[in-house]
PDB file of C-alpha atoms in Angstrom:
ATOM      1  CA  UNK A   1     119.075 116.494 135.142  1.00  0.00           C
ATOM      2  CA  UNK A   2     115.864 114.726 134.512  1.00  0.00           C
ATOM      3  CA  UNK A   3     115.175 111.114 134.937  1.00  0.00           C
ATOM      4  CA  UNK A   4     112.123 109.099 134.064  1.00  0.00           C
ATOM      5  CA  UNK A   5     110.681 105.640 133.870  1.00  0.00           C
ATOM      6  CA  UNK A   6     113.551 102.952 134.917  1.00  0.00           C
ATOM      7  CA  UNK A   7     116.494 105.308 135.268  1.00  0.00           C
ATOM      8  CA  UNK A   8     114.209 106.926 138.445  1.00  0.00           C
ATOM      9  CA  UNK A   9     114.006 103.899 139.818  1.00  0.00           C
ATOM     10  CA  UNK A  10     117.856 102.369 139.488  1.00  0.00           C
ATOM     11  CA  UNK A  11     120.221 105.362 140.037  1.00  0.00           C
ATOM     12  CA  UNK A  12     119.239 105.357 143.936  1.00  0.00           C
ATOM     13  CA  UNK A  13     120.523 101.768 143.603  1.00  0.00           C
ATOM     14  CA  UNK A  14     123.671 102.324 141.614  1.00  0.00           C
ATOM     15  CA  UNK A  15     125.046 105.385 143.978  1.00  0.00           C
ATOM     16  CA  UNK A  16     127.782 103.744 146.076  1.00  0.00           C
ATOM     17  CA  UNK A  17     129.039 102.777 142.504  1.00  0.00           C
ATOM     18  CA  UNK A  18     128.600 105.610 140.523  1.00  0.00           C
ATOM     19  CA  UNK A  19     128.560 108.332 142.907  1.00  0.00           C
ATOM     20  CA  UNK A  20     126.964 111.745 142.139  1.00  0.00           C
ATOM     21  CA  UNK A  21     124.692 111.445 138.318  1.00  0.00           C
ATOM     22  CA  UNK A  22     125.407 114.145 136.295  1.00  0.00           C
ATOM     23  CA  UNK A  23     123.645 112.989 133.159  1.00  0.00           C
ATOM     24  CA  UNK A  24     122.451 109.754 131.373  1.00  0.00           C
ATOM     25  CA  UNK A  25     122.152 108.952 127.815  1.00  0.00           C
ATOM     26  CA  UNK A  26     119.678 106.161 126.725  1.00  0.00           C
ATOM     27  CA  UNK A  27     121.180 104.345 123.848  1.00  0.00           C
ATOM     28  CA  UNK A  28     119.581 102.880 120.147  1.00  0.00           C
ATOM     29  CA  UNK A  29     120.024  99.532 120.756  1.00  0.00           C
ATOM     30  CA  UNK A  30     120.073  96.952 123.705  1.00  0.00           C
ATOM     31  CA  UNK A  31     115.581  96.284 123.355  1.00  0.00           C
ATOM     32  CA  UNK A  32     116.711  92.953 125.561  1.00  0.00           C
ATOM     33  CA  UNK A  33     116.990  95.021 128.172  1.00  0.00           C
ATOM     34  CA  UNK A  34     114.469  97.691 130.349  1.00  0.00           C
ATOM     35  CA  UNK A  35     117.446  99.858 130.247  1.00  0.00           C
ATOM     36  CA  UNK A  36     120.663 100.673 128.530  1.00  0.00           C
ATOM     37  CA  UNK A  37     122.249 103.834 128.972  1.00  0.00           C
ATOM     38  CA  UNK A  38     125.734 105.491 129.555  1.00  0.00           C
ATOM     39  CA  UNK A  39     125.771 106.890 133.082  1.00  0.00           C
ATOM     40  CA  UNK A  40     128.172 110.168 133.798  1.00  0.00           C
ATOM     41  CA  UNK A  41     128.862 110.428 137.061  1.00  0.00           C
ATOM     42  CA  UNK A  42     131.721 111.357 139.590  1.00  0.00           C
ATOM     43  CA  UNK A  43     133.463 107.486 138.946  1.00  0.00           C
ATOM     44  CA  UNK A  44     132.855 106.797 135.879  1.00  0.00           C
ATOM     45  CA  UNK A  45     130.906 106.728 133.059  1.00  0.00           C
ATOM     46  CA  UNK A  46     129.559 103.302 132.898  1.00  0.00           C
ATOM     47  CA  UNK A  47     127.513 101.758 130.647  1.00  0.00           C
ATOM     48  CA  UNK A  48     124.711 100.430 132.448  1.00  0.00           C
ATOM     49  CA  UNK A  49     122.248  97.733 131.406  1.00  0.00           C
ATOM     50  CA  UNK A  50     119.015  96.585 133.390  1.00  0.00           C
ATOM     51  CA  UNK A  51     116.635  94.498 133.584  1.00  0.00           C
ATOM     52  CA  UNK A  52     113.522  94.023 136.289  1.00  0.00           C
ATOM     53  CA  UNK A  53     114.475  91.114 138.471  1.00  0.00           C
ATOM     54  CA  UNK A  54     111.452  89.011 137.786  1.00  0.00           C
ATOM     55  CA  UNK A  55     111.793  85.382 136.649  1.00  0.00           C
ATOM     56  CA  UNK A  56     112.265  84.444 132.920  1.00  0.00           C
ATOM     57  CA  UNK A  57     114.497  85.478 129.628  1.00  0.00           C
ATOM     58  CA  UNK A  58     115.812  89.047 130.208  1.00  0.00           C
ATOM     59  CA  UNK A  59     116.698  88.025 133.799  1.00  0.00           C
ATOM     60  CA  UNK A  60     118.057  84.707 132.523  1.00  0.00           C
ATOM     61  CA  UNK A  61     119.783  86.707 129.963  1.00  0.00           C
ATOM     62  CA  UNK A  62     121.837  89.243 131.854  1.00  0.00           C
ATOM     63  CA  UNK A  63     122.874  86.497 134.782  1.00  0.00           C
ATOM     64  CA  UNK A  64     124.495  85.260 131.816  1.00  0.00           C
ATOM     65  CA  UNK A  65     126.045  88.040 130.834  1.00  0.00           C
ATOM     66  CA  UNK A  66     127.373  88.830 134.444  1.00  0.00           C
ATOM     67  CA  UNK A  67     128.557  85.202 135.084  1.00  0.00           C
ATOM     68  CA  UNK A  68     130.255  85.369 131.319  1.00  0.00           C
ATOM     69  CA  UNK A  69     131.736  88.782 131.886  1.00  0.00           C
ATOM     70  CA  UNK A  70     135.362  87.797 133.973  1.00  0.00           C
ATOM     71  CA  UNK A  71     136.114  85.528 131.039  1.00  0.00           C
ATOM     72  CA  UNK A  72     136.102  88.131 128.350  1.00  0.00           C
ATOM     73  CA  UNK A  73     139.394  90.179 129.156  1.00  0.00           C
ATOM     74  CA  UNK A  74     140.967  91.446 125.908  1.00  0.00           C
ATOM     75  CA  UNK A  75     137.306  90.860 123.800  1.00  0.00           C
ATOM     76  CA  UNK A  76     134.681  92.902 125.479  1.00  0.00           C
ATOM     77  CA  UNK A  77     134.740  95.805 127.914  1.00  0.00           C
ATOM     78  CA  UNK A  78     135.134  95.471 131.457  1.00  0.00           C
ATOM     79  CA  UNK A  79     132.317  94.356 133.902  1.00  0.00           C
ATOM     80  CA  UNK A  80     133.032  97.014 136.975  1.00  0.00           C
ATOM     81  CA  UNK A  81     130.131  96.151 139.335  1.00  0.00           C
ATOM     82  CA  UNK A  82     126.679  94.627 139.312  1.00  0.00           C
ATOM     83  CA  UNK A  83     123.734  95.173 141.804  1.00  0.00           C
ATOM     84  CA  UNK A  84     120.726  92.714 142.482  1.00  0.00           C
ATOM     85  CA  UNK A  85     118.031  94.435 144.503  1.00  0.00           C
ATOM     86  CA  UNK A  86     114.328  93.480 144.582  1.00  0.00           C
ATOM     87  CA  UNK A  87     113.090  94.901 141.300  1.00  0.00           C
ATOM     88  CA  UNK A  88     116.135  95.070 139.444  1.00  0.00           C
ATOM     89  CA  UNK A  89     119.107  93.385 138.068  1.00  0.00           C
ATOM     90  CA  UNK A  90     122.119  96.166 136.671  1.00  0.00           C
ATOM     91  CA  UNK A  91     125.336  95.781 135.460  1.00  0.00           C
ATOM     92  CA  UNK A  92     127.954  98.053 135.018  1.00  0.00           C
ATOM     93  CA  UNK A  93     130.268  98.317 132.349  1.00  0.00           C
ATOM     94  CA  UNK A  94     133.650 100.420 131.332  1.00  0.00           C
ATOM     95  CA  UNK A  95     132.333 102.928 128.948  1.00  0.00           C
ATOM     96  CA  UNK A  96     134.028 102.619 125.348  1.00  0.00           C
ATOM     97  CA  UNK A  97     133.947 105.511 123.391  1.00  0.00           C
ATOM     98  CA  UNK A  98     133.181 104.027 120.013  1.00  0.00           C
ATOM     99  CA  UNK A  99     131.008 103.335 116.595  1.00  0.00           C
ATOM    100  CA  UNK A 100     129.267  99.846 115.300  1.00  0.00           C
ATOM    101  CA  UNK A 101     131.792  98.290 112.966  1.00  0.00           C
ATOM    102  CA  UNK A 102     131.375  98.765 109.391  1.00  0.00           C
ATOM    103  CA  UNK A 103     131.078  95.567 107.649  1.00  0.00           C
ATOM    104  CA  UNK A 104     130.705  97.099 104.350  1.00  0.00           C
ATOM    105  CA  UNK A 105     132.946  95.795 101.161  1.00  0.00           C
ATOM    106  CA  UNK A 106     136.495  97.662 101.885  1.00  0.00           C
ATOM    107  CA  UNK A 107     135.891  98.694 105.047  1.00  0.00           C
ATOM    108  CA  UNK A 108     139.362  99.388 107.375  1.00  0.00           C
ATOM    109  CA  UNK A 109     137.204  97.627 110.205  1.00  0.00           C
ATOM    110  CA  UNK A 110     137.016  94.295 108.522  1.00  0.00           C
ATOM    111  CA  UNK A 111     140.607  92.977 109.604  1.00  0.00           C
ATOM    112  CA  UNK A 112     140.028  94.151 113.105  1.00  0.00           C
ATOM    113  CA  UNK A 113     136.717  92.247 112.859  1.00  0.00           C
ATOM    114  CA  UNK A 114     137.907  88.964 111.935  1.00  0.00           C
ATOM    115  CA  UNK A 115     140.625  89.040 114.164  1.00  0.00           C
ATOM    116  CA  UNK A 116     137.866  89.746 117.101  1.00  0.00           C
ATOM    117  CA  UNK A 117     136.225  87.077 116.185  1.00  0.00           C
ATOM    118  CA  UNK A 118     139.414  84.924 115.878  1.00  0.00           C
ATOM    119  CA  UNK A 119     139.853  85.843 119.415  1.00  0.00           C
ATOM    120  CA  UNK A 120     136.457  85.425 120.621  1.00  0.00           C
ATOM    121  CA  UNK A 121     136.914  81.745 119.395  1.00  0.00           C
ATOM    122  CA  UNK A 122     140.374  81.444 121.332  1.00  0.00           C
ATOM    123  CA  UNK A 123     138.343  81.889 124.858  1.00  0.00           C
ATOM    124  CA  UNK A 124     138.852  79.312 126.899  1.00  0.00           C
ATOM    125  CA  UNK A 125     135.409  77.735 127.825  1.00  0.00           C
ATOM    126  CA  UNK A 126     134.783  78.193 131.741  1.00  0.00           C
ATOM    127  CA  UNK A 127     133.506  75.585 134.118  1.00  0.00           C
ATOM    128  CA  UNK A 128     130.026  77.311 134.420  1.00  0.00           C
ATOM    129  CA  UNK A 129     129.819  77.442 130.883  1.00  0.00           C
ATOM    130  CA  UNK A 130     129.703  73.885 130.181  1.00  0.00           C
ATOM    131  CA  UNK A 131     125.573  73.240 130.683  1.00  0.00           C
ATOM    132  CA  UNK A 132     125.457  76.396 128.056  1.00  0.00           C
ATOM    133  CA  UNK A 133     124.244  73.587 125.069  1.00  0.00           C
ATOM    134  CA  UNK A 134     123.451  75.729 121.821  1.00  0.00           C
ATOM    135  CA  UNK A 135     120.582  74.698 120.963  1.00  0.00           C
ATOM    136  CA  UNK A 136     118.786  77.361 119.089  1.00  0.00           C
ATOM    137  CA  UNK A 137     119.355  76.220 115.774  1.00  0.00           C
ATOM    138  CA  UNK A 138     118.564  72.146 116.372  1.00  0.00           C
ATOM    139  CA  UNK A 139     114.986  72.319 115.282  1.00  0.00           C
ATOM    140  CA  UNK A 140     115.535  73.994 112.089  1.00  0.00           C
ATOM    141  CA  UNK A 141     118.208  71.911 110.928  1.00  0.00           C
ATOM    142  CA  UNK A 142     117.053  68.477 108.650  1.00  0.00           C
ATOM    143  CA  UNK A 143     117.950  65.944 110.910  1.00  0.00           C
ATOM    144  CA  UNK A 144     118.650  65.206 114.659  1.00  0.00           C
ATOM    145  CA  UNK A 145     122.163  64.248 113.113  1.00  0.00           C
ATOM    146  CA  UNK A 146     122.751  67.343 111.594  1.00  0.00           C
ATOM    147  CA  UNK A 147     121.871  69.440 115.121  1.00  0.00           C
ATOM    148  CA  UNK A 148     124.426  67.428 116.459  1.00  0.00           C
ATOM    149  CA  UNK A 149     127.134  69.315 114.038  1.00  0.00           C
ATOM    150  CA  UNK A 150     126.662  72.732 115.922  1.00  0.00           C
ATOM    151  CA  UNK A 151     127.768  70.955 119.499  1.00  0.00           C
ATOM    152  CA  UNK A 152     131.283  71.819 120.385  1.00  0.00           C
ATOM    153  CA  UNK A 153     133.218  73.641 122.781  1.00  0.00           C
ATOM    154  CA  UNK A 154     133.862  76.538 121.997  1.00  0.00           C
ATOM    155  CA  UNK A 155     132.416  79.795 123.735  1.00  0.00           C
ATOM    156  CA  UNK A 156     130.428  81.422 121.523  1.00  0.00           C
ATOM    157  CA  UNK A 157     128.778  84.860 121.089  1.00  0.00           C
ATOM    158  CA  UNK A 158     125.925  83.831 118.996  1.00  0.00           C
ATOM    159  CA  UNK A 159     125.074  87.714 117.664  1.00  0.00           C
ATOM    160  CA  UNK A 160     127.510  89.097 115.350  1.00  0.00           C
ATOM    161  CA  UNK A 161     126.647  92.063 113.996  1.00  0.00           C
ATOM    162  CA  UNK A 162     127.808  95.004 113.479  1.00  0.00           C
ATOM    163  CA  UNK A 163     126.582  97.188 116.522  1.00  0.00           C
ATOM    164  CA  UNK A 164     127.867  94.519 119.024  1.00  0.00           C
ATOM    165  CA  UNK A 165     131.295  95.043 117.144  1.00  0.00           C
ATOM    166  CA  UNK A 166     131.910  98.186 118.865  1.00  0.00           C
ATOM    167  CA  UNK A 167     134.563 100.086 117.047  1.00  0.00           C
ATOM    168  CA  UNK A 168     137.552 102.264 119.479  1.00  0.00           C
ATOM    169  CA  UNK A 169     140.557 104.046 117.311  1.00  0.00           C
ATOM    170  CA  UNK A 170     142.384 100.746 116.527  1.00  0.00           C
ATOM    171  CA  UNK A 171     140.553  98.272 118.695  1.00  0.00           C
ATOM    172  CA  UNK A 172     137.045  96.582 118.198  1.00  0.00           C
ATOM    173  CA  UNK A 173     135.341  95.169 121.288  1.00  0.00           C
ATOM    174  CA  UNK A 174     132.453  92.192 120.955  1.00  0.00           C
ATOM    175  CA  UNK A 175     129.466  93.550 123.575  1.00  0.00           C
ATOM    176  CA  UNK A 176     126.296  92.620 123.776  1.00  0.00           C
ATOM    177  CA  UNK A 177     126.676  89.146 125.371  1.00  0.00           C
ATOM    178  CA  UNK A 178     122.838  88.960 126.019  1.00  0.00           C
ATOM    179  CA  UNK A 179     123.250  85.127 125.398  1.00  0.00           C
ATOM    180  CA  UNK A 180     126.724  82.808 125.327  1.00  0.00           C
ATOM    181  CA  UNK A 181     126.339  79.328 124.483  1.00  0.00           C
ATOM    182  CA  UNK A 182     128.748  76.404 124.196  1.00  0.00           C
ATOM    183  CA  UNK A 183     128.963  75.350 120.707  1.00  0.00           C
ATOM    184  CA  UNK A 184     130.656  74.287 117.650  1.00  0.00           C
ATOM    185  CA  UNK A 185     133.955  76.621 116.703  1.00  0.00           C
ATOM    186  CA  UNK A 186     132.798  77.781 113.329  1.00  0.00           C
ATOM    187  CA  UNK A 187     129.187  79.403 114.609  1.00  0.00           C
ATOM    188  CA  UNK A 188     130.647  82.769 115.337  1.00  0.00           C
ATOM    189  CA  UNK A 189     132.403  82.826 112.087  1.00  0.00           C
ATOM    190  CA  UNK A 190     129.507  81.806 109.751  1.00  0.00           C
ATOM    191  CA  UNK A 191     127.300  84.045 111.747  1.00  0.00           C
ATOM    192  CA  UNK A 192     129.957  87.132 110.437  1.00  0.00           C
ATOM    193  CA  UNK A 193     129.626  85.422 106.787  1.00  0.00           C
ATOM    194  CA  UNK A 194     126.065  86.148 106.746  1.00  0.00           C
ATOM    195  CA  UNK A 195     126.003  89.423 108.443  1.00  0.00           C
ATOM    196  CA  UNK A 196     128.696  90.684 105.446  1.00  0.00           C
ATOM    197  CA  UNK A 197     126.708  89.127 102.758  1.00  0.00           C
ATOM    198  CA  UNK A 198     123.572  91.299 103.989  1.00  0.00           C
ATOM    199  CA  UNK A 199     125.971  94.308 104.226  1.00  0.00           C
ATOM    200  CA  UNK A 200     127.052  93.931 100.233  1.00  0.00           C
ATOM    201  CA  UNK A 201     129.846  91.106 100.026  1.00  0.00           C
ATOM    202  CA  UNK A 202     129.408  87.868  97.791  1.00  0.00           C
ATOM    203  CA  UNK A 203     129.091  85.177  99.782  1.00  0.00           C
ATOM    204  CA  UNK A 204     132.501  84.174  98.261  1.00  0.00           C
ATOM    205  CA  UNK A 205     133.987  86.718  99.083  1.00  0.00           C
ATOM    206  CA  UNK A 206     132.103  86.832 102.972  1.00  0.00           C
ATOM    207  CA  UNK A 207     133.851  83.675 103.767  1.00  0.00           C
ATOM    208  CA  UNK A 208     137.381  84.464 102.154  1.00  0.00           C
ATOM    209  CA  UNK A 209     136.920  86.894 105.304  1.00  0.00           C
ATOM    210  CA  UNK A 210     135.968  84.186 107.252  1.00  0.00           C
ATOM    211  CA  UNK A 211     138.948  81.489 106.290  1.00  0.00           C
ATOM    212  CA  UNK A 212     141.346  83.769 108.496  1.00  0.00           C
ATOM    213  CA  UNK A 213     139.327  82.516 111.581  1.00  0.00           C
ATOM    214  CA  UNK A 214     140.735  79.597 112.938  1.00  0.00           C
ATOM    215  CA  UNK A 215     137.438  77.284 113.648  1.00  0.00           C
ATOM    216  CA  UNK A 216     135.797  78.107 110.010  1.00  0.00           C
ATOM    217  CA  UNK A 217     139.039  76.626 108.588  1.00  0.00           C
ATOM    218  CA  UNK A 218     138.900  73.277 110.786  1.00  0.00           C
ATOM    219  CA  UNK A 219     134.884  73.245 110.471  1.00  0.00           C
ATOM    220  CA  UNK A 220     133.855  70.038 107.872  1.00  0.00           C
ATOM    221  CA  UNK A 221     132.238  71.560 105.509  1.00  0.00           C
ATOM    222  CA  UNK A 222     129.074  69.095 105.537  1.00  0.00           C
ATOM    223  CA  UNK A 223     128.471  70.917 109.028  1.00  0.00           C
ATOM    224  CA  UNK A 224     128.933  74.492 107.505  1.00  0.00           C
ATOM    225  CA  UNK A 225     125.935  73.578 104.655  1.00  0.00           C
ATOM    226  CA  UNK A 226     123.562  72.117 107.872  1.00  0.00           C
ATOM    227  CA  UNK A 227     124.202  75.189 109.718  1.00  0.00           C
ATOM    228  CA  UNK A 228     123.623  77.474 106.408  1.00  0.00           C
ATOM    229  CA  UNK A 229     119.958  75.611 105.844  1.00  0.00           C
ATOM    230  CA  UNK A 230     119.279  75.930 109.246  1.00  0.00           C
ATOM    231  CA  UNK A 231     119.742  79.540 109.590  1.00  0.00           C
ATOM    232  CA  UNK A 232     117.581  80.359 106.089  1.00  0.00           C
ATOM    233  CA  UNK A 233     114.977  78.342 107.418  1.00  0.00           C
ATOM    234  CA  UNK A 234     115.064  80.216 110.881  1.00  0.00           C
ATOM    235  CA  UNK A 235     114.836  83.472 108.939  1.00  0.00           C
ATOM    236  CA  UNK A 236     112.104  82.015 106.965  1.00  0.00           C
ATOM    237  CA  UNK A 237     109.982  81.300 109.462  1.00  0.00           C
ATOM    238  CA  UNK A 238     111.059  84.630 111.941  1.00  0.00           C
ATOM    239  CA  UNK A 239     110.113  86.512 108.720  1.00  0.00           C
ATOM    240  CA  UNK A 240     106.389  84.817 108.095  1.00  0.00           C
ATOM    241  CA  UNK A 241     105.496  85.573 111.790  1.00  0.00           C
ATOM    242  CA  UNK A 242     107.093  89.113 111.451  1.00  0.00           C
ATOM    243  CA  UNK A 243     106.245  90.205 107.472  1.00  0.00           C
ATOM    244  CA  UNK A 244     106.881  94.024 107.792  1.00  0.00           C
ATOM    245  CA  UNK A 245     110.470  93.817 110.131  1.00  0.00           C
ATOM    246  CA  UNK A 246     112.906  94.457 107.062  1.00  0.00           C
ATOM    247  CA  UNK A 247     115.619  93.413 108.582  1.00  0.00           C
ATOM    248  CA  UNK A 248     114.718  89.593 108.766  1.00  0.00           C
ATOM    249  CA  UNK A 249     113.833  90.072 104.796  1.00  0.00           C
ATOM    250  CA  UNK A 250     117.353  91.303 104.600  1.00  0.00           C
ATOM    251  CA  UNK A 251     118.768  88.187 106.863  1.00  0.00           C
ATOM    252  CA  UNK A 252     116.160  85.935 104.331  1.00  0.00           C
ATOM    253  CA  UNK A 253     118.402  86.964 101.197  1.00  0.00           C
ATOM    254  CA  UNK A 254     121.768  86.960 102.983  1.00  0.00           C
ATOM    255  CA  UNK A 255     121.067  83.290 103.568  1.00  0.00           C
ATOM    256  CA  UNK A 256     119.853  82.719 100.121  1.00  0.00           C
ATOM    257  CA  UNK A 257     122.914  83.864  98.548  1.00  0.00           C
ATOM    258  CA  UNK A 258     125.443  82.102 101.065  1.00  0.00           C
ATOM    259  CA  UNK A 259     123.539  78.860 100.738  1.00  0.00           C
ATOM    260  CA  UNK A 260     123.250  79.380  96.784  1.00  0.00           C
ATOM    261  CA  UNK A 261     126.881  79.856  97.029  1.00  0.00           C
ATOM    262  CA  UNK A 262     127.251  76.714  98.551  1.00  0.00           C
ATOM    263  CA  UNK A 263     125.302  74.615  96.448  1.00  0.00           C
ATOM    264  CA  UNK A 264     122.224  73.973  99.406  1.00  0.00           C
ATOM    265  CA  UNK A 265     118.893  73.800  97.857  1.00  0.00           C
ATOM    266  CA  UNK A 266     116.405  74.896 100.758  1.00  0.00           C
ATOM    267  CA  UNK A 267     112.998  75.166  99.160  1.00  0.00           C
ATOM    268  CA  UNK A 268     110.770  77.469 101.053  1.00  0.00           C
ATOM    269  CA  UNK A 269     108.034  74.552 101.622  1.00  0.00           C
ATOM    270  CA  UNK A 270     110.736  72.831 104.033  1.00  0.00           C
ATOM    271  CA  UNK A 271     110.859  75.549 106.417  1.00  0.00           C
ATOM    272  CA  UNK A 272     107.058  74.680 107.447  1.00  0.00           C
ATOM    273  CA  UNK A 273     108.793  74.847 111.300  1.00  0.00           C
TER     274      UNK A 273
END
């Protein structure tokens, strides 16, 4: 078995955990980390996620994650073990063997999707959570007064998309908990409407999806359309520093069409943020 680059450096860390390596398999997604992979080995697999233990957002990010993890029975796979040495921080999950959801119109996934992120929404906030303010979407909205409509408390994923919906037979698991906030209820939700708009659903027919969720059906609407205008002009202004990512284009038009849908009129010269 050959290792290289991070995976040299973490295994020798990760052996009273893992055991003997027999093989490691670096995966597509996870670029907030140094390293995701699924370890085989004698006790597991695991899939492992690392970052270098040096101060600022991808450390911040996966203390997070490890402090979030015990609160996630039933909605995310398992956090086994974790390890903080000198130079790195690693966490070690139960290994699902599964797919990214398909969000697609008439997908089979899309019931066990919503009702994911039905469940996500049921998590009781913990104690350590409660200084978790989202505030990522505050400067983008119109007014102060409007930010103030995404406060709640709710525990929130913040990243719905179809690779952290990680499809298993009949079960869907939410991963990818790079960064849980405390927030209003209908985030999560409205966060799916726009990923299934960009994957070929109206927008009407995104948030008939979405009306199944508990929080989108107790969210004021007035607080839905701030939220909406935020996230286009987010996108908007991700997608002038970043022209030639076409994924933000695609998040761009998703937002159009949702916030068309709703009657918001966000003209591109008030996203100068």
């Amino acid at each position: 078995m050959q290792t290289d680059g991070p995976a040299s450096e973490i295994l020798p860390l990760v052996r009273d955990h893992t055991g003997p390596v027999t093989g490691i398999h670096r995966t597509t997604h996870g670029h907030s980390s140094d390293l995701t992979a699924v370890v085989e080995c004698a006790k597991g697999p695991f899939f492992v996620k690392a970052v270098r233990n040096r101060p600022g957002g991808r450390r911040d990010s996966l203390i997070r994650e490890r402090e979030v993890g015990a609160a996630l029975v039933h909605v995310a796979p398992p956090l086994l073990w974790d390890v903080e040495a000198e130079e790195w921080l690693v966490l070690g999950y139960e290994a699902v063997d599964g797919r990214p959801a398909h969000f697609e119109p008439g997908s089979a996934d899309l019931p066990l999707v919503v009702d994911l992120v039905a469940r996500i929404g049921r998590v009781p906030l913990p104690a350590f959570a409660r200084d978790w303010t989202e505030t990522r979407w505050d400067r983008f909205a119109a007014t102060g007064s409007e930010a103030g409509l995404f406060r709640g408390d709710t525990l929130l994923h913040t990243d719905i998309n179809p690779s952290n919906m990680l499809v298993a037979g009949r079960r869907v698991w939410a991963v990818d908990w790079a960064w849980p906030t405390r927030g209003a209820g209908f985030i999560d939700p409205a966060l799916l409407v726009v990923q299934l708009v960009a994957s070929g659903h109206t927008a009407a027919e995104a948030e008939k999806w979405a009306a199944q969720v508990p929080a989108w059906r107790e969210a004021e609407p007035e607080a839905v359309d701030a939220f909406a205008a935020a996230g286009l002009r987010m996108y908007r202004a991700r997608t002038r520093r970043r022209p030639a990512e076409e994924w933000l284009t695609a998040m761009v038009r998703a937002y159009e069409a949702w916030a068309s849908h709703r009657g918001i009129g966000v003209p591109p010269a008030s996203a100068g943020v």
